[in-house]
Coordinates of C-alpha atoms and ligand atoms in Angstrom, one line a residue:
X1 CA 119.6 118.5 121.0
X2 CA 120.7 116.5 123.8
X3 CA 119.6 112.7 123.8
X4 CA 119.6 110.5 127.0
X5 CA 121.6 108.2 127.2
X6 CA 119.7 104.6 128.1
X7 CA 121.5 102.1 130.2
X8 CA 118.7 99.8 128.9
X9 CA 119.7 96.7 127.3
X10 CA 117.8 95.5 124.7
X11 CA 117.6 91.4 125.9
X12 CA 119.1 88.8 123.7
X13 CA 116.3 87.5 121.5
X14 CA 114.9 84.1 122.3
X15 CA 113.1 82.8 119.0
X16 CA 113.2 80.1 116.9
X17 CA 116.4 80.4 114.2
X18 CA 115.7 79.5 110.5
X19 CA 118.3 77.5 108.8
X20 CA 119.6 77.7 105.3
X21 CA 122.9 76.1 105.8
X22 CA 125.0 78.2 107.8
X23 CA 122.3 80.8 107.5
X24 CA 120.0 81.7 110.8
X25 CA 117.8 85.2 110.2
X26 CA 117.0 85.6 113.7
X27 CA 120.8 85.0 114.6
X28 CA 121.5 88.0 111.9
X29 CA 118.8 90.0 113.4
X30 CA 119.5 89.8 116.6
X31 CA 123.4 90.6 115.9
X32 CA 121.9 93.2 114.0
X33 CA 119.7 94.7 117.4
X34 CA 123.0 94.7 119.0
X35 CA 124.9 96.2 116.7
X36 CA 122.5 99.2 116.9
X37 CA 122.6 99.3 120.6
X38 CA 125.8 99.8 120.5
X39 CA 125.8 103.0 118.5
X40 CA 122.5 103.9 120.5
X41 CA 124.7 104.0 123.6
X42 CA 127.7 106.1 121.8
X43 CA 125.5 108.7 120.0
X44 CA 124.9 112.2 122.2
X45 CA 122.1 114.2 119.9
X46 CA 119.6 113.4 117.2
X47 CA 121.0 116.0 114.9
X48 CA 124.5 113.5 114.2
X49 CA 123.6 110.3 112.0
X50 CA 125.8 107.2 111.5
X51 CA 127.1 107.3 107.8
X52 CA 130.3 105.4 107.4
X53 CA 133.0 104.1 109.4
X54 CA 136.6 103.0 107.4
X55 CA 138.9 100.0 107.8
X56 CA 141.5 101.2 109.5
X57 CA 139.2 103.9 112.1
X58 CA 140.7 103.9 115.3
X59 CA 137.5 103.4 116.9
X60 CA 134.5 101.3 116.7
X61 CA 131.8 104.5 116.3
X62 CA 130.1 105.4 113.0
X63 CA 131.5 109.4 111.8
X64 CA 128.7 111.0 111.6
X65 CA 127.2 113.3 109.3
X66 CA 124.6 116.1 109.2
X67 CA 120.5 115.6 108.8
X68 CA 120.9 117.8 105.3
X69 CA 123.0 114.3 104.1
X70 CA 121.7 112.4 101.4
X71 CA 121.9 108.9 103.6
X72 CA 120.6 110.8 106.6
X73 CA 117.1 108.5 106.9
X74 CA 119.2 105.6 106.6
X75 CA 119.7 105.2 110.6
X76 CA 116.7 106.4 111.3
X77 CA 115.2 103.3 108.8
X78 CA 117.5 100.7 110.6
X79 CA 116.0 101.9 114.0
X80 CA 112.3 101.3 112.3
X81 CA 113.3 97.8 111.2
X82 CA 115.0 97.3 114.8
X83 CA 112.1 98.4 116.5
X84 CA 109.5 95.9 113.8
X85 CA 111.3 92.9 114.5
X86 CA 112.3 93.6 118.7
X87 CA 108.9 95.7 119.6
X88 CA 111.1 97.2 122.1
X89 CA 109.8 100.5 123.5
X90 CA 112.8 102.0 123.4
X91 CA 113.8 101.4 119.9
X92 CA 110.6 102.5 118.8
X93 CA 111.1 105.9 120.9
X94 CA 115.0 106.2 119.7
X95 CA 113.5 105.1 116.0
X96 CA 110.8 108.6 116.5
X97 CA 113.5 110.8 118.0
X98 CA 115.4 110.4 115.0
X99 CA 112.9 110.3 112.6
X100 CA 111.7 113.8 113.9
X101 CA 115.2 115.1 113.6
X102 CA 115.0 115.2 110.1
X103 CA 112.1 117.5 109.9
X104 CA 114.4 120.9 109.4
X105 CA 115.5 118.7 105.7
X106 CA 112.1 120.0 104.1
X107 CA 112.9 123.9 105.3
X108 CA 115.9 124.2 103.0
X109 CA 115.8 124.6 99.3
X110 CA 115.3 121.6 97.1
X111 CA 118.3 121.0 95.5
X112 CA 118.9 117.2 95.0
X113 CA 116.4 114.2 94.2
X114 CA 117.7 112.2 97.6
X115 CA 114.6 113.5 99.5
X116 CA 112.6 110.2 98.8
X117 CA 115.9 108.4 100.3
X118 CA 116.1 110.6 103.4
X119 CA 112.1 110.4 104.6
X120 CA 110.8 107.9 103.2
X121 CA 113.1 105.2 104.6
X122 CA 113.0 107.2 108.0
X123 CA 109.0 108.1 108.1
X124 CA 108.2 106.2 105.7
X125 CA 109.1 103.3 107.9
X126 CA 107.9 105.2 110.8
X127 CA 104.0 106.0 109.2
X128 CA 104.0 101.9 108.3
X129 CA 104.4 100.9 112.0
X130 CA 102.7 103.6 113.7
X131 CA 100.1 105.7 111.6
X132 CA 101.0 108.9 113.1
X133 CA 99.4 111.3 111.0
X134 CA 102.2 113.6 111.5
X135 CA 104.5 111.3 109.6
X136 CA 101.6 111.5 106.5
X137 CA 102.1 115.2 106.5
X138 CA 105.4 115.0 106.7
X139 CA 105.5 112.2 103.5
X140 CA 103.3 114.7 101.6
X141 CA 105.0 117.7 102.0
X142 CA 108.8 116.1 100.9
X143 CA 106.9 114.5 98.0
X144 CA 105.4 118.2 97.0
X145 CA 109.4 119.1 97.3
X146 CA 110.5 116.2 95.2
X147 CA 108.3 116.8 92.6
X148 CA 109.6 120.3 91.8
X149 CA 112.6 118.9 90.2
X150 CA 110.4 117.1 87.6
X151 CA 111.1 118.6 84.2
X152 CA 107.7 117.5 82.0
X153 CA 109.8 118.1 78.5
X154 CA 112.0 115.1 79.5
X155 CA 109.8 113.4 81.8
X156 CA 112.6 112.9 84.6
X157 CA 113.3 114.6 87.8
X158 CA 116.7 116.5 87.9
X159 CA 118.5 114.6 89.9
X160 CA 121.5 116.6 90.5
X161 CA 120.5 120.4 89.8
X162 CA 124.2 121.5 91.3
X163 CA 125.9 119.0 88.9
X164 CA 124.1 120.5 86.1
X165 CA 125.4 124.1 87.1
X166 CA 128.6 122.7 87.5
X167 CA 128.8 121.0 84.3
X168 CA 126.5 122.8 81.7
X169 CA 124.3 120.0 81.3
X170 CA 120.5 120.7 80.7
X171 CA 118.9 118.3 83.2
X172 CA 120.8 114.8 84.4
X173 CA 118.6 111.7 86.0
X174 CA 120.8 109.3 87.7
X175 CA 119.8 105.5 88.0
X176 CA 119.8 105.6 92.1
X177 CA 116.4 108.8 91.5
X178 CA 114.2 105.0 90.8
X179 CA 114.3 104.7 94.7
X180 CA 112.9 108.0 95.5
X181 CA 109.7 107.1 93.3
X182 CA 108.3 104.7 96.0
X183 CA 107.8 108.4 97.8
X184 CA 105.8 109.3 95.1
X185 CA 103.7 106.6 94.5
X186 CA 103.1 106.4 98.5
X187 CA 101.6 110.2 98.8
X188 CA 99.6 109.5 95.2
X189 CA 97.8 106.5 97.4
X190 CA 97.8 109.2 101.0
X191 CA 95.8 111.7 99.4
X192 CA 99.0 113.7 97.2
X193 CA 96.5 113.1 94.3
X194 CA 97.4 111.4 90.5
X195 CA 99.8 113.9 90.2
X196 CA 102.8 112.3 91.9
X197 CA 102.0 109.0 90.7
X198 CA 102.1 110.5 87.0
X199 CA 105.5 112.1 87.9
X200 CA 107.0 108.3 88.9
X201 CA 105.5 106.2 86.2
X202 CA 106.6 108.6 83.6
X203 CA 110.3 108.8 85.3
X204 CA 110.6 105.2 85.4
X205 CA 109.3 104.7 81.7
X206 CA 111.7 107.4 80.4
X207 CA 114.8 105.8 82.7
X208 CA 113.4 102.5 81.4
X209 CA 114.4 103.6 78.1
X210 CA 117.0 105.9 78.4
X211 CA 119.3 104.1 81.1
X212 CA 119.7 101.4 79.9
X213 CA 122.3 100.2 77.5
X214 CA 121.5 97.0 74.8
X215 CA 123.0 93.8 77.4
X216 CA 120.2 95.5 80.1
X217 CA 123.3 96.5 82.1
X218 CA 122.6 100.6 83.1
X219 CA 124.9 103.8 82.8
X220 CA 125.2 106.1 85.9
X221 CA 123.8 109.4 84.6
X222 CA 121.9 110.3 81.9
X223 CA 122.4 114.1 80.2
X224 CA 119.1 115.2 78.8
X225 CA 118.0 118.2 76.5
X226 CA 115.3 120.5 77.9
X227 CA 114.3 121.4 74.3
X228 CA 113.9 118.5 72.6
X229 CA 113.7 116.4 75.9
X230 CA 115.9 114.1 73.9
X231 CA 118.8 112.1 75.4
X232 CA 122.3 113.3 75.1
X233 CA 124.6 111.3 76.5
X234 CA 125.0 108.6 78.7
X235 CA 128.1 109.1 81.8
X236 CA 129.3 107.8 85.0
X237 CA 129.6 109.6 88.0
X238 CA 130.5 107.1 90.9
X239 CA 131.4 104.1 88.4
X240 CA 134.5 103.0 86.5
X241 CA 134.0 104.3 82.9
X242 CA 130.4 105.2 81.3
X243 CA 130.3 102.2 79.7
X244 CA 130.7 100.4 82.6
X245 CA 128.4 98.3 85.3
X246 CA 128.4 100.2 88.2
X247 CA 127.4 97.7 90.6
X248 CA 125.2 99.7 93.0
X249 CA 123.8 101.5 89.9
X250 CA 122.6 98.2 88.4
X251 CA 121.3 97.5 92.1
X252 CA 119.6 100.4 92.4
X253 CA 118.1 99.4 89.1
X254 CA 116.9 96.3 89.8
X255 CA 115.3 97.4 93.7
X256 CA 113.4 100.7 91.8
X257 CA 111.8 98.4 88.6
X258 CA 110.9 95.8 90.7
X259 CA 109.1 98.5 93.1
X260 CA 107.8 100.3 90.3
X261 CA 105.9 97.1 88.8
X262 CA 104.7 96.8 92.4
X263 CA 102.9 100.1 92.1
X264 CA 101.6 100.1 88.3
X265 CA 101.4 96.9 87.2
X266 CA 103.2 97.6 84.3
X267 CA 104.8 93.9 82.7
X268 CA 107.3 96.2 80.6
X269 CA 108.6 97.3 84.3
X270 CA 108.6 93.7 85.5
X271 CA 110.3 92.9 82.5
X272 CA 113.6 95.5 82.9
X273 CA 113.8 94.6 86.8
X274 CA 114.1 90.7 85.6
X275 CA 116.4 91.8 82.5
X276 CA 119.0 93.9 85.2
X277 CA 119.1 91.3 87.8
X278 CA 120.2 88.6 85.5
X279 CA 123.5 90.4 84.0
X280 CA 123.6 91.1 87.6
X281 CA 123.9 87.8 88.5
X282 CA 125.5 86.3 85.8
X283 CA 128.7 88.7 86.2
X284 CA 129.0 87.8 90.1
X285 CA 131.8 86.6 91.8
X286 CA 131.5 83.1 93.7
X287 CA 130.2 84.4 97.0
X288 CA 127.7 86.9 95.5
X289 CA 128.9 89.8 96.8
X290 CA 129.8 92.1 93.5
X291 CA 133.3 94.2 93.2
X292 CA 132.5 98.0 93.4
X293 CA 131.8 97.9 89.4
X294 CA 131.6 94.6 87.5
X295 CA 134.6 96.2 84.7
X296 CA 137.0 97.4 86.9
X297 CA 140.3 95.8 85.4
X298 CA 142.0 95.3 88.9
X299 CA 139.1 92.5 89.7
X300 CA 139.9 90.5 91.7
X301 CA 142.3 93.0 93.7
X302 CA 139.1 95.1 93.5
X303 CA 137.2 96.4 96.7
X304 CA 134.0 94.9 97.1
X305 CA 129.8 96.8 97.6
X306 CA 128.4 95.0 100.1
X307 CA 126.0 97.3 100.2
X308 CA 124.8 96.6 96.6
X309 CA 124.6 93.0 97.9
X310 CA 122.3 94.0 100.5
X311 CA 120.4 96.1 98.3
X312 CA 120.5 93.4 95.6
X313 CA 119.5 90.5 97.8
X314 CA 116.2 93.1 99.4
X315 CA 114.8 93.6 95.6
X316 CA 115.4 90.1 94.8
X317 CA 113.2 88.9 97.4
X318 CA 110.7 91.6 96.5
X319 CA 111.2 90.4 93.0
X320 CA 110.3 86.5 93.9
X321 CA 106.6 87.9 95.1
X322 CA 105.7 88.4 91.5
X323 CA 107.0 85.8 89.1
X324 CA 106.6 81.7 88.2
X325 CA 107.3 79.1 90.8
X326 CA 110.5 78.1 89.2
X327 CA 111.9 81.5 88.7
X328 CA 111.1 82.9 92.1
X329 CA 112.7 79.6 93.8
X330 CA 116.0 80.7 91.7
X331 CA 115.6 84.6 93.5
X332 CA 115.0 83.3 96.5
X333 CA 118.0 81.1 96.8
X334 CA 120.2 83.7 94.8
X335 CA 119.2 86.4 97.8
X336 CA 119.9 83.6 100.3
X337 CA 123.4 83.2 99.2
X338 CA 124.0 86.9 99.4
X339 CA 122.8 87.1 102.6
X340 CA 124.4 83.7 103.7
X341 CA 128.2 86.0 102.4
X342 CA 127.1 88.7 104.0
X343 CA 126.3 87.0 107.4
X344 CA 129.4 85.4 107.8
X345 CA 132.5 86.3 109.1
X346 CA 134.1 87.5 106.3
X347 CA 131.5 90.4 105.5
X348 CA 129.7 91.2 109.3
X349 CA 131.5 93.8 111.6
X350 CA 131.3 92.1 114.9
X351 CA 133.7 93.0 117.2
X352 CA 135.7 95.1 114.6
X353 CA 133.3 98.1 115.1
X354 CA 129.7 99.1 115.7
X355 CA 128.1 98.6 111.7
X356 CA 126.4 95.3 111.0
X357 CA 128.7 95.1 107.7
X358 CA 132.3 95.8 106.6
X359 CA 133.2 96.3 102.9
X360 CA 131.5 98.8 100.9
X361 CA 132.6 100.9 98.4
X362 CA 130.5 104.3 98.2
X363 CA 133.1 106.5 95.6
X364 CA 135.3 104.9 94.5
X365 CA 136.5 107.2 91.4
X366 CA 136.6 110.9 94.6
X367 CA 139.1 108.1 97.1
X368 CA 136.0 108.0 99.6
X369 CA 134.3 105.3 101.5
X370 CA 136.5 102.7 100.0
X371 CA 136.2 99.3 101.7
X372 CA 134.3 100.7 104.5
X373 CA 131.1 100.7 106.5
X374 CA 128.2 102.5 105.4
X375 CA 125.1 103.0 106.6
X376 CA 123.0 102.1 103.5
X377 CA 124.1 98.8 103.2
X378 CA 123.2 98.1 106.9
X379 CA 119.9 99.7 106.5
X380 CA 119.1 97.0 103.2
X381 CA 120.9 94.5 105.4
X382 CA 118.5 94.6 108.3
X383 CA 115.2 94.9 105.7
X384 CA 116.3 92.3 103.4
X385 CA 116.8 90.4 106.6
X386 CA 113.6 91.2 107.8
X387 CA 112.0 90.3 103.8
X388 CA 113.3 87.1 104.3
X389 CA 111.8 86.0 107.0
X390 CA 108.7 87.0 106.0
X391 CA 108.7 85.2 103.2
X392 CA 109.7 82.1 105.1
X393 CA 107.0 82.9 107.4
X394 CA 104.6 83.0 104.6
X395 CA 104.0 86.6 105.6
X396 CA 103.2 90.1 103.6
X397 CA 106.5 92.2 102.7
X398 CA 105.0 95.3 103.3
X399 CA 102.7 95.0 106.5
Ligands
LIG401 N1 122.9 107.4 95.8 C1 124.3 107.5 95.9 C2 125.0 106.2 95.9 O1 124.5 105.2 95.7 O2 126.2 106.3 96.3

């Protein structure tokens, strides 16, 4: 599919900046909006979405990837959050062109847990801002497809059928399925019935306890029995060692309990999301932005996650909406200095090349996306951006 190319600028953003020290959120979200128009102007169809773009790329543009990719509703998310903060017309028709693109994801096979990844961040976004009912169907129908990989002997979705295959294991639930959840407990409340919100609560309770190892740091992948739905063993996939903390992972970790407790209520889920974020960020180096996994033994010649910073500094924000005073103050300004690292020259793209952020680390142990830009960390860039200054605005986080 062809897209037309628009010679439309989006204007430079006249509002009033918020300061934390160096740190303006409308001078990051505005370098943000043109960042993405940028790409906008590069890209020629609907069907290629930005994923990654390396340090030493001879050229500014993301490498795109198919609609079929795990991170595929990643751009489609950072259009959505473009378009929220801008209300430009044309972001919002760029933001439903992509969005739509992703539709042929829910005629394939299900064969991994990322679904909840892929559409909700895309029309997940999309249904928020706009309601169109074809997005609900859409929501519902990936959340049927999702929940087909739940196994009720262990409790868990499969997160990686193909791994299991390849590997002999049973069943295996990695800690990044807690994101896909929030799809679940979305089409519970859009008329997918207590079914789906079953599937998540009992998912999170059985990662809650299974994940986890005893200093509330988590393990990558966990191998479970189908029989007995009993726990076999705890492993790494994209970290340094299984007993190591895989900082995304423990990222991941902290985002999906924090949702979770969002959508049940449950203190014991409150409790892990609090317990995960303080290892977290006791273990961080000086400007908040983790190395790849908190044990590698070549820290500090380590690479660095920005993306688990972004994530990280999103759910801590999230995280501030439901605690004391005191303790949501300490969130708050923990979340600010991550953002504050990753606004700065040292961590934003600029002129370098078209992403918002440079060093990310998305596999390390396969030699891929090494120092790099990726996607996902722009996409919890822009929204813990956009979570900030909401809460500075004394706004709602999820209008
Ligand atoms: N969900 C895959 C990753 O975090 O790299």
């Amino acid at each position: 599919m062809n897209r037309i190319l628009s010679s439309i600028l989006i204007g430079t953003l006249c509002l009033s900046c918020t300061n934390s020290g160096d740190f303006k959120v409308d001078t990051a979200l505005s370098y943000c909006v043109n960042q993405v128009d940028s790409t906008l102007n590069v890209l020629e169809t609907y069907d290629a979405i930005p994923r990654n773009i390396s340090n030493d790329a001879p050229t500014k543009a993301w490498k795109c990837t198919s609609v079929h990719d795990w991170t595929s509703g990643f751009w489609p998310g950072i259009l959505w959050y473009a378009y929220e903060y801008t209300q430009d017309k044309r972001l919002l028709v760029e933001s439903e062109a992509f969005s739509t693109a992703l539709y042929p994801v829910l005629d394939r096979k299900v064969t991994h847990h990322d679904l909840g990844f892929m559409m909700y961040c895309s029309l997940g976004n999309g249904y928020r801002l706009t309601g169109n009912p074809e997005y609900k169907q859409m929501l519902l129908r990936t959340a049927d497809s999702l929940s087909v990989l739940y196994n009720p002997v262990v409790g868990t979705i499969n997160s990686w059928p193909n791994e299991c295959r390849k590997k002999g294991w049973p069943h295996n639930t990695i800690i990044d399925n807690m994101l896909n959840l929030e799809l679940l407990f979305w089409a519970s409340k859009n008329g997918g019935g207590q079914r789906f919100y079953d599937i998540a609560e009992s998912h999170a309770e059985v990662t809650m306890k299974n994940q986890f190892r005893e200093d509330y740091s988590t393990c990558h992948v966990v191998v479970y029995d189908t029989i007995s739905g009993e726990r076999i063993k705890q492993v790494t996939h994209q970290g340094y060692a299984d007993s190591s903390m895989w900082a995304r992972g423990q990222g991941w970790a902290i985002y999906g309990f924090t949702m979770c407790y969002r959508e049940t209520g449950r203190k014991d889920f409150l409790d892990i999301a609090q317990k995960a974020a303080e290892i977290y960020l006791k273990n961080l180096p000086e400007d908040k932005v983790p190395f790849w996994d908190f044990d590698d033994p070549a820290i500090p010649n380590a690479p660095r996650d920005a993306s688990a910073a972004a994530l990280v500094a999103s759910a801590l924000l999230e995280l501030s909406q439901y605690v004391d005073k005191s303790e949501s103050q300490y969130y708050i300004s923990e979340a600010t200095k991550m953002l504050e690292s990753l606004s700065s020259e040292q961590y934003q793209s600029r002129d370098k090349n078209y992403a918002f952020l440079l060093h990310s680390t998305g596999h390390k142990p396969h030699g891929y996306e090494i120092d790099a830009s990726i996607i996902y960390a722009d996409y919890y860039y822009i929204e813990a951006l956009l979570r900030w200054k909401k809460i500075n605005e004394g706004k709602d986080l999820f209008e």
